[in-house]
Coordinates of C-alpha atoms in Angstrom, one line a residue:
X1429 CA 80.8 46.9 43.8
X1430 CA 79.8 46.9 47.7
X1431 CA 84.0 46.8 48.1
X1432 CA 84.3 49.8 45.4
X1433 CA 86.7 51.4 47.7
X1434 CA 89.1 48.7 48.6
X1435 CA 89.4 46.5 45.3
X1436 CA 89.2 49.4 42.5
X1437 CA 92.3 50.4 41.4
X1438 CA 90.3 53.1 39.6
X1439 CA 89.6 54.5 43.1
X1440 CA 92.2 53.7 45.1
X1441 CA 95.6 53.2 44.9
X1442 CA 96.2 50.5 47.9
X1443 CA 93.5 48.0 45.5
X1444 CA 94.0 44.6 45.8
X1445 CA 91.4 41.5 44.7
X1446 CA 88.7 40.6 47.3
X1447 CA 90.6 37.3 47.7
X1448 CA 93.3 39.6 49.1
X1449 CA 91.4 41.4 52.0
X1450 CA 92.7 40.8 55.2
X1451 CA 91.7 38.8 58.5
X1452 CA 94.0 39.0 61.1
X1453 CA 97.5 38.7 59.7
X1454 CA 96.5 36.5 56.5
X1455 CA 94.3 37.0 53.8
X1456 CA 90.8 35.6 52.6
X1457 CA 91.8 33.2 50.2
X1458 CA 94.4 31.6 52.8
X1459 CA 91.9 30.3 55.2
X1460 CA 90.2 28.4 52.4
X1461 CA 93.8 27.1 50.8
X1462 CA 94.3 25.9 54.8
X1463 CA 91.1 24.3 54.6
X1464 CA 92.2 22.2 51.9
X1465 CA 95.6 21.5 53.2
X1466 CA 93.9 19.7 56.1
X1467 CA 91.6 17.8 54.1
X1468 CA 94.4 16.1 52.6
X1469 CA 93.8 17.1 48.7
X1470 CA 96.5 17.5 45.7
X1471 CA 95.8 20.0 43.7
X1472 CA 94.0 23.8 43.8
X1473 CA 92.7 25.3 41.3
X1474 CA 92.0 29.1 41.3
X1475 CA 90.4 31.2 39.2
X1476 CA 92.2 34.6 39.7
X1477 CA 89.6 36.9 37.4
X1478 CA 90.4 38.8 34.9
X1479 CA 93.9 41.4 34.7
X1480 CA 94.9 43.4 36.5
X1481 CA 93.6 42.6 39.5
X1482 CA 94.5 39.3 39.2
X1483 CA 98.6 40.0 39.2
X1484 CA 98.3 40.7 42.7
X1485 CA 96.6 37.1 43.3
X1486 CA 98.8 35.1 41.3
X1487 CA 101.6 37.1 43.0
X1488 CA 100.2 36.0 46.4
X1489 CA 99.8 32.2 45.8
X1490 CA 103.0 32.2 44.0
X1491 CA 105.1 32.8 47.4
X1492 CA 102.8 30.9 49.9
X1493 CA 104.8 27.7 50.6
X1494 CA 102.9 24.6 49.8
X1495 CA 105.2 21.5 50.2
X1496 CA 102.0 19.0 50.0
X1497 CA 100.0 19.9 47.3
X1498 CA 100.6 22.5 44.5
X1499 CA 98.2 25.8 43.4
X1500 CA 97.2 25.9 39.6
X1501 CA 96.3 29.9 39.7
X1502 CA 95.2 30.9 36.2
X1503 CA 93.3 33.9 34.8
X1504 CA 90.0 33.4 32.9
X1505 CA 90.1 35.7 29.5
X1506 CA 86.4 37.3 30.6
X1507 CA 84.4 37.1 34.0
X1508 CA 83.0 33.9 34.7
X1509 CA 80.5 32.7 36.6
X1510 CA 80.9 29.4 39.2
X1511 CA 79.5 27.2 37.1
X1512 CA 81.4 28.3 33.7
X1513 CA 84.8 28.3 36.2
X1514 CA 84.2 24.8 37.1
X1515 CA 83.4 24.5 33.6
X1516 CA 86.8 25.6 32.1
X1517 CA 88.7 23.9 34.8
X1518 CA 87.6 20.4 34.2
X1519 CA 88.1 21.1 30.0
X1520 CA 91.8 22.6 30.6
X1521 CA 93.3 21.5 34.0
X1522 CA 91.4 18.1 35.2
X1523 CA 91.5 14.4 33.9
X1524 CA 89.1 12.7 36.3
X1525 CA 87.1 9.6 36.6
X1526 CA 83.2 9.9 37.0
X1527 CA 83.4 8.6 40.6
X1528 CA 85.9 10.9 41.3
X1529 CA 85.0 14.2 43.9
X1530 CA 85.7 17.8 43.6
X1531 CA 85.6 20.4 46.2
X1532 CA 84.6 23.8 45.3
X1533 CA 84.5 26.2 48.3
X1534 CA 84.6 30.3 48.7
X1535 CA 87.5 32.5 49.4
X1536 CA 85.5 35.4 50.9
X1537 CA 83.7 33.7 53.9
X1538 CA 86.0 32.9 56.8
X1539 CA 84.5 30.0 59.2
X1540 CA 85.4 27.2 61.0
X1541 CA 84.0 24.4 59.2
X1542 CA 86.0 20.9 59.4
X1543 CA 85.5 19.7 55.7
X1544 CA 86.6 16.1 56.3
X1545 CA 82.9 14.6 57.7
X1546 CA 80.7 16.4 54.7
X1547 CA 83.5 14.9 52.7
X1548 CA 83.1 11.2 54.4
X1549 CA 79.4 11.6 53.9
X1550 CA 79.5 12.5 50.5
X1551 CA 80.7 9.5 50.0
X1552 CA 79.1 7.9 52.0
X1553 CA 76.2 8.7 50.4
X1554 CA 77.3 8.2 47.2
X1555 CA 76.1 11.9 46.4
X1556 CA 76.4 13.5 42.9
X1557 CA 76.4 16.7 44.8
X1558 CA 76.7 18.1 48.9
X1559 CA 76.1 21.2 50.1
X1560 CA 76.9 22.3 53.9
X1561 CA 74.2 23.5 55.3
X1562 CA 73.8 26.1 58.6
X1563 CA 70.5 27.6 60.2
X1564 CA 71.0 31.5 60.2
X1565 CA 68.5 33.9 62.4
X1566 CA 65.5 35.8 60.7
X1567 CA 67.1 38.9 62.7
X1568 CA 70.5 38.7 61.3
X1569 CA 71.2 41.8 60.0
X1570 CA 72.9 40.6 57.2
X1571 CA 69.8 39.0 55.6
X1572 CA 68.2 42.4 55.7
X1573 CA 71.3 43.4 53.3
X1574 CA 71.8 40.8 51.3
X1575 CA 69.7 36.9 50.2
X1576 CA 70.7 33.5 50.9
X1577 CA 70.5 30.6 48.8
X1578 CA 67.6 28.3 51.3
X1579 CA 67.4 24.6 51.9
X1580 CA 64.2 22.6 52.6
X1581 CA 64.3 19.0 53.6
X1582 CA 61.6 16.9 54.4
X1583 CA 62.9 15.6 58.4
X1584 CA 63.1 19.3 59.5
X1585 CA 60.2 21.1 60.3
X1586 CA 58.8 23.6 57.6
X1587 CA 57.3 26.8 58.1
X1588 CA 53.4 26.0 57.8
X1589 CA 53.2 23.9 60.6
X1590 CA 54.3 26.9 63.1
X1591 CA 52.1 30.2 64.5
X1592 CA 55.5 32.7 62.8
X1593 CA 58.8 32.6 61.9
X1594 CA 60.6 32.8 65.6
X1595 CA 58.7 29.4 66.7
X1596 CA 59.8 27.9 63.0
X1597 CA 62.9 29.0 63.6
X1598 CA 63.5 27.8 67.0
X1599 CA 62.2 24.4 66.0
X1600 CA 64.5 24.1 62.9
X1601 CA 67.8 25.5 65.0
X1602 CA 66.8 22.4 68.0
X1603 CA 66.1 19.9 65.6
X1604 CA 69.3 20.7 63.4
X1605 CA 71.4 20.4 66.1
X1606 CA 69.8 17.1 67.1
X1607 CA 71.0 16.1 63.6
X1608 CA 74.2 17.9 63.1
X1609 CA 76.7 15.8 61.8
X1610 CA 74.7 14.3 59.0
X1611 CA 73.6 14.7 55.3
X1612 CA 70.2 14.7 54.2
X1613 CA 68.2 15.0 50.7
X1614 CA 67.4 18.4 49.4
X1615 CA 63.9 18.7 49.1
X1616 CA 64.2 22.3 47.5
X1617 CA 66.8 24.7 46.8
X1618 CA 66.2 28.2 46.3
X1619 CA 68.8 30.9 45.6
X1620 CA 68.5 34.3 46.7
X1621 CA 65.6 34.5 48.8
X1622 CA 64.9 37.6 50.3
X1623 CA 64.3 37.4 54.1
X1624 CA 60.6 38.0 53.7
X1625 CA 59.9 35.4 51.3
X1626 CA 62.1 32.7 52.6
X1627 CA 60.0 29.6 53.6
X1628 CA 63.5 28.1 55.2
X1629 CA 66.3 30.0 57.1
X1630 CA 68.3 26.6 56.7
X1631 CA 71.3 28.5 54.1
X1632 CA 73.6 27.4 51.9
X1633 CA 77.1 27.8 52.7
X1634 CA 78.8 27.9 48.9
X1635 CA 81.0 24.9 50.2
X1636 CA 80.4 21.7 47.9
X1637 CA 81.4 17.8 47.2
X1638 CA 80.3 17.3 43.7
X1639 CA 81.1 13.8 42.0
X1640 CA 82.8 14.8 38.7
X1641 CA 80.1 12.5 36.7
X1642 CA 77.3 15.3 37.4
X1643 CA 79.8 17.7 36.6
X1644 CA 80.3 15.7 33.2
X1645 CA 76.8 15.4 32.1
X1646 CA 76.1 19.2 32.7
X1647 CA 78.9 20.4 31.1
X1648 CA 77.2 20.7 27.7
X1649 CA 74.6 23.0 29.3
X1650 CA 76.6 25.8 31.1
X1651 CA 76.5 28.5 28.9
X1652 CA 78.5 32.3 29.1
X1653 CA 76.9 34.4 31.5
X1654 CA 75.9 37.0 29.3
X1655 CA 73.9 34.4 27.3
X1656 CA 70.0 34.6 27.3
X1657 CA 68.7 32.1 28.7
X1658 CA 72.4 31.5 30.9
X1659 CA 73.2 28.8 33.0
X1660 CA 76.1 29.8 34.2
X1661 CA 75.6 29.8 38.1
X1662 CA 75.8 26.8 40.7
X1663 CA 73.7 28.6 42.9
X1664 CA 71.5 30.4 40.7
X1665 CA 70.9 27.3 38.1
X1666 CA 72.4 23.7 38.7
X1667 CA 71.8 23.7 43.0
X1668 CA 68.1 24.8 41.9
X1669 CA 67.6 22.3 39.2
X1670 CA 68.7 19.6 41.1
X1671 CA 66.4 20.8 44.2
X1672 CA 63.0 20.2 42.3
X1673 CA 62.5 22.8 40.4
X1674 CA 62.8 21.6 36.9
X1675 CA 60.0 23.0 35.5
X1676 CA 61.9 26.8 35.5
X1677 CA 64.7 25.6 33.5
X1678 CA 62.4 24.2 30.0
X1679 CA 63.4 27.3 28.2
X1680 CA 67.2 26.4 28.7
X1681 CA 69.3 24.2 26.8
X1682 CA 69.3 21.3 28.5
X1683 CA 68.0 18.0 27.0
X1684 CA 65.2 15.8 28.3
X1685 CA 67.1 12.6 29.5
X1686 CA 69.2 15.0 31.7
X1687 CA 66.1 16.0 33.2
X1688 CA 64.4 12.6 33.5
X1689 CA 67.9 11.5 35.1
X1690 CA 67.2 14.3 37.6
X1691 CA 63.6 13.7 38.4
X1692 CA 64.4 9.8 39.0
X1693 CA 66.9 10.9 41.5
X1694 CA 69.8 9.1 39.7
X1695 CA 72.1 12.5 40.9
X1696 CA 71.3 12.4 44.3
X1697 CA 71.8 15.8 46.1
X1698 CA 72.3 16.3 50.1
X1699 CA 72.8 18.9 52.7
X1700 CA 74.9 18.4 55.5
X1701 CA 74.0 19.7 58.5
X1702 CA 76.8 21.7 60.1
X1703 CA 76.7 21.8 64.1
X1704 CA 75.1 25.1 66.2
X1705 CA 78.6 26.5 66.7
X1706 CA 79.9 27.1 63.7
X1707 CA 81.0 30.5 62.5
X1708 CA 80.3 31.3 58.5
X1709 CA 80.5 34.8 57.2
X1710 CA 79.8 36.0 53.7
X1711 CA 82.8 39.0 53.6
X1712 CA 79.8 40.4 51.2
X1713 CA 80.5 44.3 52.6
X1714 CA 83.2 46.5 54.2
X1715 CA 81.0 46.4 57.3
X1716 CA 81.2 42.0 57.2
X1717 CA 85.2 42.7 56.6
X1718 CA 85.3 44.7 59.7
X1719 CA 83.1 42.4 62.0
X1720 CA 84.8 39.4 60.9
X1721 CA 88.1 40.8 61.8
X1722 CA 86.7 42.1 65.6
X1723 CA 85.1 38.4 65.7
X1724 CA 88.5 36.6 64.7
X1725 CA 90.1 38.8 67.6
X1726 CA 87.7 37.9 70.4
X1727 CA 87.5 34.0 69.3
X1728 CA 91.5 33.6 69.2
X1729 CA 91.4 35.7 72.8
X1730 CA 88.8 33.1 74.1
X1731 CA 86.2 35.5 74.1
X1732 CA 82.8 34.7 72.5
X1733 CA 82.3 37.4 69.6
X1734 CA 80.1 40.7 70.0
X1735 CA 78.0 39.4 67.0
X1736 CA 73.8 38.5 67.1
X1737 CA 74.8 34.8 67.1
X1738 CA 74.4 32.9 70.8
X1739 CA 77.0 30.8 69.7
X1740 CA 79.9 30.5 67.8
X1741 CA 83.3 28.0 67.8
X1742 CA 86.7 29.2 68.6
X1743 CA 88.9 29.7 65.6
X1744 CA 91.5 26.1 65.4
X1745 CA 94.9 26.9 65.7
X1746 CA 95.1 25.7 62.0
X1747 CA 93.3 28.9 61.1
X1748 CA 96.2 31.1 62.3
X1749 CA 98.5 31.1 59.5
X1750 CA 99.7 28.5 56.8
X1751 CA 103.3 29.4 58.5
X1752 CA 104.7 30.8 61.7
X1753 CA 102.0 33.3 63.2
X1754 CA 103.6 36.4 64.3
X1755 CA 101.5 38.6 66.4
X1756 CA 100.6 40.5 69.8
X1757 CA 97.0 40.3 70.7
X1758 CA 95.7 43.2 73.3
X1759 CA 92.6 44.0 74.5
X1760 CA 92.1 41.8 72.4
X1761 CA 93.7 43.6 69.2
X1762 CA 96.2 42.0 66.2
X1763 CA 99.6 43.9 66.3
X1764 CA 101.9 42.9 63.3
X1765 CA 105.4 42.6 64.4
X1766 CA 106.2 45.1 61.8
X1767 CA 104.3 47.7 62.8
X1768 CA 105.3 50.7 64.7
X1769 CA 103.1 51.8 67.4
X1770 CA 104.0 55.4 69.0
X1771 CA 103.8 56.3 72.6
X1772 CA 100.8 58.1 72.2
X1773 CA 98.4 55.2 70.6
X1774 CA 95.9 53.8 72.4
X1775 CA 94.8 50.9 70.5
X1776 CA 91.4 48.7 71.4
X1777 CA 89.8 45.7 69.6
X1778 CA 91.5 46.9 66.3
X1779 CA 94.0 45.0 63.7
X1780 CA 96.7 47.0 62.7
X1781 CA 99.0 45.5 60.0
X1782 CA 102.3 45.4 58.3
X1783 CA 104.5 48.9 57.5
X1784 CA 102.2 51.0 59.6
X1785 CA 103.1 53.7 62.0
X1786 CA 100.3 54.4 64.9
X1787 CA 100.6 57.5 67.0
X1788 CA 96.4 57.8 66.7
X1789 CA 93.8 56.3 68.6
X1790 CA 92.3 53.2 66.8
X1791 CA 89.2 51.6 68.4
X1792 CA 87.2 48.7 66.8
X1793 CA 89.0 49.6 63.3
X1794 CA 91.7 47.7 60.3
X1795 CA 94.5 49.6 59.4
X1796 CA 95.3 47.8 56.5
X1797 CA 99.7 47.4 55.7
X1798 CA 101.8 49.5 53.5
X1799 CA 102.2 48.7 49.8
X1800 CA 104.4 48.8 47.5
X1801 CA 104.8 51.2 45.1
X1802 CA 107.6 51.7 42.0
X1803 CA 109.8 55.1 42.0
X1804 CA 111.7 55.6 38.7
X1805 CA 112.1 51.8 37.7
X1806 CA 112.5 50.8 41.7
X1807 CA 110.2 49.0 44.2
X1808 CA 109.7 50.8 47.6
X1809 CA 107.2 50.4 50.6
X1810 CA 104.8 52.9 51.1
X1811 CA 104.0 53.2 55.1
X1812 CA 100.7 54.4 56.1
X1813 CA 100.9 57.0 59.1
X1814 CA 98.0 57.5 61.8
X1815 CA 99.8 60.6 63.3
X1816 CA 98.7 61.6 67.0
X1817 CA 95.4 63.3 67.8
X1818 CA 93.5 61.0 64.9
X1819 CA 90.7 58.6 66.6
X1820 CA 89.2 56.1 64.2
X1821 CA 86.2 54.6 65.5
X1822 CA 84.7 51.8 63.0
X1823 CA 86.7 52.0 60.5
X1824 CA 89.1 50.5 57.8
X1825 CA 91.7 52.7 56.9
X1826 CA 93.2 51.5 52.9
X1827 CA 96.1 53.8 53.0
X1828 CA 98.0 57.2 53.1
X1829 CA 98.5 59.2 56.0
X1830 CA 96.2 60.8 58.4
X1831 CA 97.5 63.9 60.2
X1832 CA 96.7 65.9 63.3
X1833 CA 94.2 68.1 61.8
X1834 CA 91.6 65.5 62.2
X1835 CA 92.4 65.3 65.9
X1836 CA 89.6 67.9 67.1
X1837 CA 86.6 65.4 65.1
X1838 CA 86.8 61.4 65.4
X1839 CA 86.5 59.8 61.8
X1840 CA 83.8 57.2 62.6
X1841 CA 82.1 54.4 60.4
X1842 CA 84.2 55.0 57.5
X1843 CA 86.3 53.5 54.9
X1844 CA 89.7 55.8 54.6
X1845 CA 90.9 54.6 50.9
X1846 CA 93.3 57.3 50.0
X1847 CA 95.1 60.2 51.9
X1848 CA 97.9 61.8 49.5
X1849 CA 99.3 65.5 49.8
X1850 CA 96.5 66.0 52.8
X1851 CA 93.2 65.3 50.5
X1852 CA 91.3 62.6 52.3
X1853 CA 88.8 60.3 50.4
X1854 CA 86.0 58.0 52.5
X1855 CA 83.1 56.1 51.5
X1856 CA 80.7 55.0 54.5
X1857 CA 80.7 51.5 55.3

């Protein structure tokens, strides 16, 4: 719902999947696809939701040329949570061995996380599941939004033994990266903390190694999500149960040798801890969308990104494109080479994309591309216009066309999502 105005085709007519938003010139989902294209695997599975949103996915990963592994896209008949996904992919699509690892990772949070070490540890550990782990800043405004799934384990320092939360939390970050590079066992896992409550600001990342036995043995217990009790959830239900906290699951379903399996530690859960430098970003907003855009811009430009973090990797040149990147970086701002750009534009730390014409001023905005649209049986391209005299400060503009009567008032802090016949609809990001 927070991306109302960009992925309801109720709303707006430019809709696509949140899979399908853009960074730089690819989309969400390809940076994770890239991911694991590098790490060497065989076979992705995605779970595209449920039609007709997810024609425009299956379109997507239908053209994207994949010579060394192949993409298994398939719809589920009703929402699913993570758990019931994994669920119905290892009944319908997977014959694996208990010893055998899967990797279930995100499609909405662009970083720069090598996958290959938590993989080795993982094995190396023998885990029945990993999780990668990062240290995120009390002040980050996007745990005053939003909660995090926290980690506590027992060779990091914990909250009661410091004065407040800034000394904890410069303790943890130091002593993390002393450790970075290795896995460790979960002490406790909670999901959703709110900032306030959290005893940890060690986070999950929603990237995890799970050994398909633990997947086995807790198949019989995922249930529907709309069930009451459900355990439908990795984050909500299975990371928890397997972080110590069995005693919140007795009203559930699941049998008693499962959970003396778990409280002997024969399905040993870790956290690896990922190095200071990393970038992570849950795209959970249009606001997220639009920093992690601005971010990927000043990283691939060599600049260190106008964000709260001190720190923060360089996007790899792996992250650019699955193909040939095409693009013209200024100030520093993403051009697509099919773009038009006016005389008159003045662009500045923006991304402008495909079938667009710019005779505006953009600053610190998206200008998402053209889409296609059908005419009497035929497919066309739809451009979207930003005629002269329009400034857009901070915003992401879906679609349509913007004309000079906007020029005497900047549109500011804004998602644009439809502009047909001169009506102009905006939600605030």
């Amino acid at each position: 719902m927070r991306h109302r105005a960009i992925t309801n085709p109720g709303i707006c007519s430019f809709a696509r999947p949140k899979p399908m938003l853009p960074l730089l010139n690819r989309v969400l989902i390809d940076y994770s696809i890239n991911a694991l294209q590098r790490l060497g695997v065989q076979m992705i599975h995605v779970g595209t939701g449920p039609r007709p949103m997810s024609e425009i996915l299956e379109r997507h990963l239908a053209e994207l040329e994949t010579p060394s592994f192949r993409i298994n896209a398939f719809s589920e008949k009703s929402l699913l949570d993570t758990a019931g996904t994994l669920k119905y992919i290892m009944e319908n699509f997977l014959d694996v061995d208990r010893g055998d690892t899967i990797c279930v990772l995100p499609c909405d949070t662009p970083n720069n996380i090598d996958l290959k070490p938590i993989l080795l540890n993982h094995l190396h550990n023998n885990a029945a599941l990993t999780v990668a782990a990062l240290p995120i800043r009390w002040s980050s405004t996007e745990w005053k939004e939003r909660t995090f799934g926290t980690i506590k384990l027992g060779i990091l320092p914990t909250i009661a033994e410091f004065r407040d939360r800034n000394h904890f939390e410069t303790a943890l970050r130091q002593r993390s990266e002393v450790l970075h590079g290795q896995s460790f066992r979960v002490e406790t896992f909670c999901e959703q903390e709110e900032r306030d409550r959290a005893q940890s600001n060690l986070i999950s990342t929603a990237i995890y190694f799970f050994q398909a036995g633990l997947l086995m043995d807790l198949a019989p217990f995922i249930t529907p999500r709309e069930a009451d009790p459900r355990f439908s959830d990795i984050g909500l239900h299975i990371l928890p149960l397997l972080g110590g906290r069995h005693e919140e699951f007795a009203s559930h379903n699941i049998n008693d040798n499962f959970i003396r399996k778990v409280k002997r530690g024969d399905y040993p859960f870790y956290a690896y801890l990922l190095p200071g430098n990393t970038y992570w970003r849950d795209i959970g907003n249009p606001l997220a969308l639009l920093q992690a855009n601005l971010a990927a811009l000043q990283m691939n430009a060599g600049q260190k990104p106008n964000e709260e973090a001190e720190s923060v990797g360089r996007f790899p040149s792996s992250w650019q494109s699955l193909g040939e990147l095409a693009r013209k970086f200024r100030n520093p701002s993403f051009i697509d080479e099919s773009a038009v750009i006016r005389s008159t534009a003045r662009i500045r730390n923006s991304v402008i994309l495909g079938n667009t014409d710019i005779a505006g001023h953009i600053k610190n905005s998206i200008v998402f591309p053209g889409s296609h649209q059908s005419l009497a049986g035929k497919s066309m391209m739809r451009r979207n216009v930003i005629s002269r005299g329009v400034r857009l400060v901070n915003c992401i503009f879906v679609g349509g066309t913007l004309g000079p009567e906007f020029a005497p008032k900047t549109i500011s802090d804004r998602i644009i999502y439809e502009t047909i016949h001169g009506g102009l609809a905006f939600d605030p990001i």
